[in-house]
CSV table of C-alpha atoms in Angstrom, one decimal:
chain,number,residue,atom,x,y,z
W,1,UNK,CA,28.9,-30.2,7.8
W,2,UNK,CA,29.4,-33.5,6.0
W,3,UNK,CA,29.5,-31.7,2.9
W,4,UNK,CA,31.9,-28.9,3.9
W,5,UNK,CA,34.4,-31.9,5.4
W,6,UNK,CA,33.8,-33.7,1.7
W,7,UNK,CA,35.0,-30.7,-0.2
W,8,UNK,CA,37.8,-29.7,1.9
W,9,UNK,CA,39.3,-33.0,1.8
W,10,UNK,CA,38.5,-33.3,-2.0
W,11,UNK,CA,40.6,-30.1,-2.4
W,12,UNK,CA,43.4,-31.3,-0.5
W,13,UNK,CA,43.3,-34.6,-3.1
W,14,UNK,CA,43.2,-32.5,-6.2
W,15,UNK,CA,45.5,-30.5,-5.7
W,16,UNK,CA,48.2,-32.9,-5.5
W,17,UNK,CA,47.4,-33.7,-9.2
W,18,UNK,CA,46.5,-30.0,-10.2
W,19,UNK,CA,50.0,-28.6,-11.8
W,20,UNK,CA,48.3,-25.7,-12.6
W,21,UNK,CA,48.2,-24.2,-8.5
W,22,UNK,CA,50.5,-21.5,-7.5
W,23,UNK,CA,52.4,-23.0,-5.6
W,24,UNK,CA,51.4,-21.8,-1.5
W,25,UNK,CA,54.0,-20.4,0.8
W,26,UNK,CA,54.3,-22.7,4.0
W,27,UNK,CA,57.2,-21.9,6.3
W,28,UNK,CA,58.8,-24.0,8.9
W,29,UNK,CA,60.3,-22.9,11.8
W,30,UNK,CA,62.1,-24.7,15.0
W,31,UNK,CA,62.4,-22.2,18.1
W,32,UNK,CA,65.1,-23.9,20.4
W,33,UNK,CA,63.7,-24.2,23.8
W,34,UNK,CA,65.0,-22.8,27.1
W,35,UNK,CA,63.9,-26.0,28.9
W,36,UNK,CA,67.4,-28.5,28.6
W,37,UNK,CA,64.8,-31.6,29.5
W,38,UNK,CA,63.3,-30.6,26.0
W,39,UNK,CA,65.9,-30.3,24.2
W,40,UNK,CA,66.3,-33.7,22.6
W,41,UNK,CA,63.3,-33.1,21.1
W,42,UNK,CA,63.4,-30.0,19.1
W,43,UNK,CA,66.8,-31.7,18.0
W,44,UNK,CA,65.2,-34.7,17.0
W,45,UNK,CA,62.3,-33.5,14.9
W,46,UNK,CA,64.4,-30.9,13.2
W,47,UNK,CA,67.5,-33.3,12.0
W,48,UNK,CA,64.0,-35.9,11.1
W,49,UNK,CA,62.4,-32.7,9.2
W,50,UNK,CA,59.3,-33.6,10.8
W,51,UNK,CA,57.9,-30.0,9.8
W,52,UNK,CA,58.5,-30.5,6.4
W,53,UNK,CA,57.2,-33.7,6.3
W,54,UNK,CA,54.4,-31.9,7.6
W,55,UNK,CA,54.0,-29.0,5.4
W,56,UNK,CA,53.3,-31.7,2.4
W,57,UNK,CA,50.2,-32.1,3.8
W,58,UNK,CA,49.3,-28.2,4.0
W,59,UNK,CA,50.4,-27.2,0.6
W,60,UNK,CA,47.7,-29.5,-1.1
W,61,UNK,CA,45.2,-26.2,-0.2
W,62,UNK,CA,45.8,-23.1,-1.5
W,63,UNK,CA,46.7,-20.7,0.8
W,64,UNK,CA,45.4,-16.8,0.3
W,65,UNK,CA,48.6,-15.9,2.9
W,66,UNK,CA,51.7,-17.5,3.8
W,67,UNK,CA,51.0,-20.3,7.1
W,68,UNK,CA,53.5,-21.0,9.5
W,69,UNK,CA,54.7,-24.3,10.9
W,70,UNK,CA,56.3,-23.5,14.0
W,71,UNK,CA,57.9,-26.2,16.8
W,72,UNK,CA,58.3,-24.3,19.6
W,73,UNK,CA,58.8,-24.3,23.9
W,74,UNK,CA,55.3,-23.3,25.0
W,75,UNK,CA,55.3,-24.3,29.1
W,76,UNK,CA,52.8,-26.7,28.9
W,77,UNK,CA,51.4,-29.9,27.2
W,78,UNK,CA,49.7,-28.3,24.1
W,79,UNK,CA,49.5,-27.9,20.1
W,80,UNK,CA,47.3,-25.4,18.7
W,81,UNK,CA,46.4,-22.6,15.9
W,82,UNK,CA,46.6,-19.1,16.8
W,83,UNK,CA,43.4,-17.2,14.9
W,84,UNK,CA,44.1,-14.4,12.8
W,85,UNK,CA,48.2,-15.5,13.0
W,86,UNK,CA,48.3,-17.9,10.3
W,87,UNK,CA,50.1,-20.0,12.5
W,88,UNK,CA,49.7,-23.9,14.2
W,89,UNK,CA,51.7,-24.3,17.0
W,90,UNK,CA,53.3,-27.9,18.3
W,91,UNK,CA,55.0,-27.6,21.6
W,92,UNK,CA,57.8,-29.1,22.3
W,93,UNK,CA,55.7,-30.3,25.5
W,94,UNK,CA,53.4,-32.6,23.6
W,95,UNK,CA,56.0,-34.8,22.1
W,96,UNK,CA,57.6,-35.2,25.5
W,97,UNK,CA,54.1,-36.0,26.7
W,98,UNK,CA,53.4,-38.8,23.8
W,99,UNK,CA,56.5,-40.5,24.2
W,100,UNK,CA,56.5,-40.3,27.9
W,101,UNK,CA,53.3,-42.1,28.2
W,102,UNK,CA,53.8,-44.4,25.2
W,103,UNK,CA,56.9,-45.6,26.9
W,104,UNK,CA,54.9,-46.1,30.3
W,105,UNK,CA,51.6,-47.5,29.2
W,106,UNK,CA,53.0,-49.5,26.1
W,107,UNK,CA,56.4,-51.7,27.5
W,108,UNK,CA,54.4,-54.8,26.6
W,109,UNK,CA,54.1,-54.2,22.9
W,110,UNK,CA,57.8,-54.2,20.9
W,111,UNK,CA,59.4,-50.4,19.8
W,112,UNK,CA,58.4,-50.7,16.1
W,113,UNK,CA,54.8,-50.3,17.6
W,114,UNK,CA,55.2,-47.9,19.8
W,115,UNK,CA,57.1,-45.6,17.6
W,116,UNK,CA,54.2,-46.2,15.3
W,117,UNK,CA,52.0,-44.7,18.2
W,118,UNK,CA,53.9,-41.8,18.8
W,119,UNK,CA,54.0,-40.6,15.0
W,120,UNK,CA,50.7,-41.5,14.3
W,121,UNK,CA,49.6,-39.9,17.6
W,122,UNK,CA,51.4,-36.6,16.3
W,123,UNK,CA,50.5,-36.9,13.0
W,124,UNK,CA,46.4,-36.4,14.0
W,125,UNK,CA,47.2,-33.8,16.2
W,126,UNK,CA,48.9,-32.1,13.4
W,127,UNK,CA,46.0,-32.2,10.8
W,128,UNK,CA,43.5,-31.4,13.7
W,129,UNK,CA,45.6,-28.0,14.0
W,130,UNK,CA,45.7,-28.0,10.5
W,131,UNK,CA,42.0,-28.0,10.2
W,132,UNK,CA,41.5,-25.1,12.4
W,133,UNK,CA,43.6,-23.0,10.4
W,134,UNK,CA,41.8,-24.1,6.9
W,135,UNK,CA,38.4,-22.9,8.8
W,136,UNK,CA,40.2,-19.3,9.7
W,137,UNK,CA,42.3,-18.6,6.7
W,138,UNK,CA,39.9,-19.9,4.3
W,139,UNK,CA,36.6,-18.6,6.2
W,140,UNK,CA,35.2,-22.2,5.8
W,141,UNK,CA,31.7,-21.5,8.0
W,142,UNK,CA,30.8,-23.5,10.6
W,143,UNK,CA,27.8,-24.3,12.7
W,144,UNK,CA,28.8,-26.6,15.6
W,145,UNK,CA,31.9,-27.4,17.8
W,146,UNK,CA,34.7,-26.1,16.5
W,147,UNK,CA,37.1,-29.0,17.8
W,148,UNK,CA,34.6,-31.6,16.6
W,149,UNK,CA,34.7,-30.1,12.9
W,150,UNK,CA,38.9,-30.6,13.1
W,151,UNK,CA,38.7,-33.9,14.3
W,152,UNK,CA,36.1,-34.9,11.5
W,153,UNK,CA,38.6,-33.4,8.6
W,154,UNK,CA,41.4,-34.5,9.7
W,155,UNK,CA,40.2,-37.9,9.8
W,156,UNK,CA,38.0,-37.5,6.5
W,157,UNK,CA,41.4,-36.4,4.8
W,158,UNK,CA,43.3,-39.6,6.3
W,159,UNK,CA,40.9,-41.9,5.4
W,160,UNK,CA,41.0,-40.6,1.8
W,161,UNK,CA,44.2,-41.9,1.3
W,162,UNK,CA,43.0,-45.6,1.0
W,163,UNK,CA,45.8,-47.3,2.7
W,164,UNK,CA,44.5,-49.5,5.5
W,165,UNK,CA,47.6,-50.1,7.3
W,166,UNK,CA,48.2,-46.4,7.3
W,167,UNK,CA,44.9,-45.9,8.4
W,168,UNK,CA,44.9,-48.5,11.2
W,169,UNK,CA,48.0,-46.7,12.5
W,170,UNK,CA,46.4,-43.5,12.6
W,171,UNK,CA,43.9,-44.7,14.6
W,172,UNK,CA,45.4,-46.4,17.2
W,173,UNK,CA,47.8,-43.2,17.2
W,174,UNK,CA,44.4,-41.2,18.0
W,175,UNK,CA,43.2,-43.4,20.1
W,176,UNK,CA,46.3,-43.3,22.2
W,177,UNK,CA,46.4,-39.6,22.1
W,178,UNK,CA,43.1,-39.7,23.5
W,179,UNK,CA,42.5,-42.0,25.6
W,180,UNK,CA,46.2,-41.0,27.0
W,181,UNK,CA,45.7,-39.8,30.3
W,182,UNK,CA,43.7,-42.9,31.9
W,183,UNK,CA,45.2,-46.3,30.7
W,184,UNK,CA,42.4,-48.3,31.6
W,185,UNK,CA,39.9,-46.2,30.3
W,186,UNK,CA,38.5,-48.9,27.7
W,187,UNK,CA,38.5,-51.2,31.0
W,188,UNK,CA,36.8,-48.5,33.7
W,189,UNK,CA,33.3,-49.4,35.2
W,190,UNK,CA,33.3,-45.9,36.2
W,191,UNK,CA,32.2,-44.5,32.7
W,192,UNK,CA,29.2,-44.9,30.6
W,193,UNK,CA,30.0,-45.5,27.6
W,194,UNK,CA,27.2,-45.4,26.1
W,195,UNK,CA,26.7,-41.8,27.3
W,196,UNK,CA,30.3,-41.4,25.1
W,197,UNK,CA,29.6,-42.8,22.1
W,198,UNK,CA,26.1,-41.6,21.6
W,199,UNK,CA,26.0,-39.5,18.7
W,200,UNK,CA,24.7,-36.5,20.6
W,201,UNK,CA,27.4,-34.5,22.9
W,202,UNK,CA,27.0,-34.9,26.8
W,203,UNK,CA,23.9,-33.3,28.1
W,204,UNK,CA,26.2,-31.5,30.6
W,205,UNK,CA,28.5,-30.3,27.3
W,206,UNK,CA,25.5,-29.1,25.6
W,207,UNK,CA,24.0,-27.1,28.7
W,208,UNK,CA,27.2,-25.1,28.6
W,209,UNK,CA,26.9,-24.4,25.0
W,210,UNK,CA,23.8,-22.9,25.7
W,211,UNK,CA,25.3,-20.5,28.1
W,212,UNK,CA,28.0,-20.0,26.0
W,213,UNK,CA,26.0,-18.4,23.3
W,214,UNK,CA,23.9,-16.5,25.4
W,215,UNK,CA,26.6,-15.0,27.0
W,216,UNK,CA,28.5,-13.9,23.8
W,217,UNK,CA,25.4,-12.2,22.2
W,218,UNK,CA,24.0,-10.7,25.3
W,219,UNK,CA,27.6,-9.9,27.4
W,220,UNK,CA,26.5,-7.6,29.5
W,221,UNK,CA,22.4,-8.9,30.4
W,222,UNK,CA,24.2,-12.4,30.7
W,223,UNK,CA,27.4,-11.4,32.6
W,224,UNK,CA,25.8,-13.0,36.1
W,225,UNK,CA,26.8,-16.2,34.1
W,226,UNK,CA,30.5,-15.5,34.8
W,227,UNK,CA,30.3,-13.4,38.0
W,228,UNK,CA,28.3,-16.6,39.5
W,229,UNK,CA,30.7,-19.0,38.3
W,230,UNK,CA,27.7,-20.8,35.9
W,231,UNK,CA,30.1,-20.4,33.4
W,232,UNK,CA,34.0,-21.0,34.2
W,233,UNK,CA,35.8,-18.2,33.0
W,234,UNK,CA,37.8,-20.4,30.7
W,235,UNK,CA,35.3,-21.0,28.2
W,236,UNK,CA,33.8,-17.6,28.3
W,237,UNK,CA,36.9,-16.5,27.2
W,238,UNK,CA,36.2,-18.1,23.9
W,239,UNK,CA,32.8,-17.7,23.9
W,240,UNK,CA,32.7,-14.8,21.4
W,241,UNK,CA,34.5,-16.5,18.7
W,242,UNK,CA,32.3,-19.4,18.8
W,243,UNK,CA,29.3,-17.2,18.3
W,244,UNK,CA,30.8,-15.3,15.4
W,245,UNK,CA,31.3,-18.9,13.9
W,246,UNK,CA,27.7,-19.4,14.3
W,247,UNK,CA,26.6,-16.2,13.2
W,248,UNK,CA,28.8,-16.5,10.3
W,249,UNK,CA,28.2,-19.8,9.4
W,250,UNK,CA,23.9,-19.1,9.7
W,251,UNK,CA,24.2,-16.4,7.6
W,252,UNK,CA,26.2,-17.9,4.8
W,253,UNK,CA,24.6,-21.3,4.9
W,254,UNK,CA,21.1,-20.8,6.0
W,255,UNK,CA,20.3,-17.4,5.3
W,256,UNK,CA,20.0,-16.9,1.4
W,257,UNK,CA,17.2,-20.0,1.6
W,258,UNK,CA,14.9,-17.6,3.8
W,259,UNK,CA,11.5,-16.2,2.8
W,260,UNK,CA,12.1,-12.3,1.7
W,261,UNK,CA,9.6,-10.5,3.6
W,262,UNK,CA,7.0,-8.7,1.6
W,263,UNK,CA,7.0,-4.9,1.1
C-alpha cells in the first residue's frame, strides 16, 4: 500500500513538470440547486471558481477518460465519487454543513482562521474523492479499506508539497472535518483513545469486514447474514465491490509471486 500511495503521488508531482503529457480533459460543472437555503453557496463557489481551482489538482494524472467535477444539490450532507461515472460529487450540503459548524464551534478564534478551516476542511474532502476516482479510472488495486487508502493519498499528495503552513492548515481543516460532529471530542472521557489511534482498525470494524467478505463471495450460503440483521443492509450493499477490490488487488499483487504447481 505504502508503495502504491508513493507512486501515485509521485505521478501527480511529475506531471506538473512533464510538458510532454496530453493534456487530460477535466470538466466542471455547477448544477443550481432547488433548495433557496443553498443557494448562496453554489453562487459563491462558482463566482470563487472553486472547481477549477480544484481541477489543478486532477489534471497532474493522466486521465484515460474525461472526469467530471460536479457541485451539485444532493439532499443530504455528502461528497462522493460515483464508480464507473467518472465523476466526484460535492454537495452543496457539505459546505453548508462546514461553515455551519465552523461558525458554531469556532466564534472564539478570529474569521481569517476559520475561513482557513472551512477551505482546508473542503480541500481534503476534495482529494479524498479524488483518490477514489484515481483507484477506479486508473484500476490502481487495492487490498484494504477503500476509504482508508483515500485518506492516505490525499494526505501523502499534500504533504508532498513541502509547505508547512499549508500543511498545518490542512490538517487542522481535516481534523475539523472530522472531529466535526462532537466538539469536545479531544476532551470526552467517554472514548478510548487509545482504541482510536492504535494502528489496527476497531475489533468491532474488523469483525464486520469479515462478514463483509464472506457475504460477497458466498451471497447466497451467507445471505442469513442480512436476513438476521448480522450485517446492516447498508454495508452489504457495498459489499461486493469491496471484494472485487480484493480479488483484484490479490491477483495482481500477490498472485504472479505464487509457486506454479507441477504438472
Amino acid at each position: 500500500m505504502q508503495k502504491i500511495i508513493r507512486l501515485l503521488s509521485i505521478l501527480m508531482l511529475s506531471a506538473a513538470f512533464n510538458t510532454t503529457f496530453a493534456a487530460p480533459q477535466v470538466i466542471v460543472t455547477y448544477t443550481p440547486p432547488v433548495d433557496e437555503n443553498l443557494k448562496p453557496y453554489y453562487e459563491f463557489l462558482k463566482s470563487r471558481q472553486a472547481l477549477e481551482a480544484a481541477a489543478g489538482t486532477a489534471k497532474l494524472l493522466q486521465w484515460p477518460t474525461p472526469l467530471t467535477l460536479e457541485a451539485k444539490q444532493c439532499n443530504e450532507v455528502n461528497a462522493m465519487y460515483v464508480p464507473g461515472e467518472a465523476r466526484v460529487i460535492m454537495c452543496y450540503e457539505i459546505f453548508k454543513d462546514l461553515v455551519e459548524k465552523v461558525e458554531a464551534q469556532l466564534g472564539h478564534h478570529d474569521q481569517k482562521y476559520r475561513d482557513d478551516i472551512k477551505k482546508h476542511a473542503a480541500v481534503f474532502l476534495f482529494r479524498h474523492e479524488l483518490s477514489h476516482a484515481i483507484f477506479d479510472i486508473l484500476k490502481i488495486p487495492l487490498i484494504g479499506n477503500e476509504e482508508i487508502a483515500a485518506d492516505a493519498v490525499a494526505f501523502h499528495y499534500s504533504l508532498e508539497q513541502k509547505d508547512m503552513a499549508e500543511v498545518k492548515k490542512l490538517l487542522q481543516g481535516a481534523k475539523f472535518y472530522f472531529m466535526r460532529r462532537n466538539e469536545n471530542f479531544g476532551d470526552d472521557t467517554r472514548y478510548d483513545f487509545g482504541a482510536f489511534s492504535d494502528i489496527h482498525p476497531l475489533s468491532e470494524q474488523r469483525y464486520f469486514n469479515m462478514l463483509c467478505y464472506t457475504y460477497a463471495k458466498f451471497p447466497e450460503e451467507a445471505e442469513f447474514l442480512v436476513k438476521q440483521e448480522l450485517l446492516p443492509q447498508g454495508r452489504a450493499d457495498y459489499c461486493p465491490r469491496e471484494w472485487k477490490q480484493l480479488q483484484d488487488g490479490v491477483h495482481r499483487l500477490i498472485r504472479p509471486y505464487a509457486v506454479k504447481a507441477k504438472k
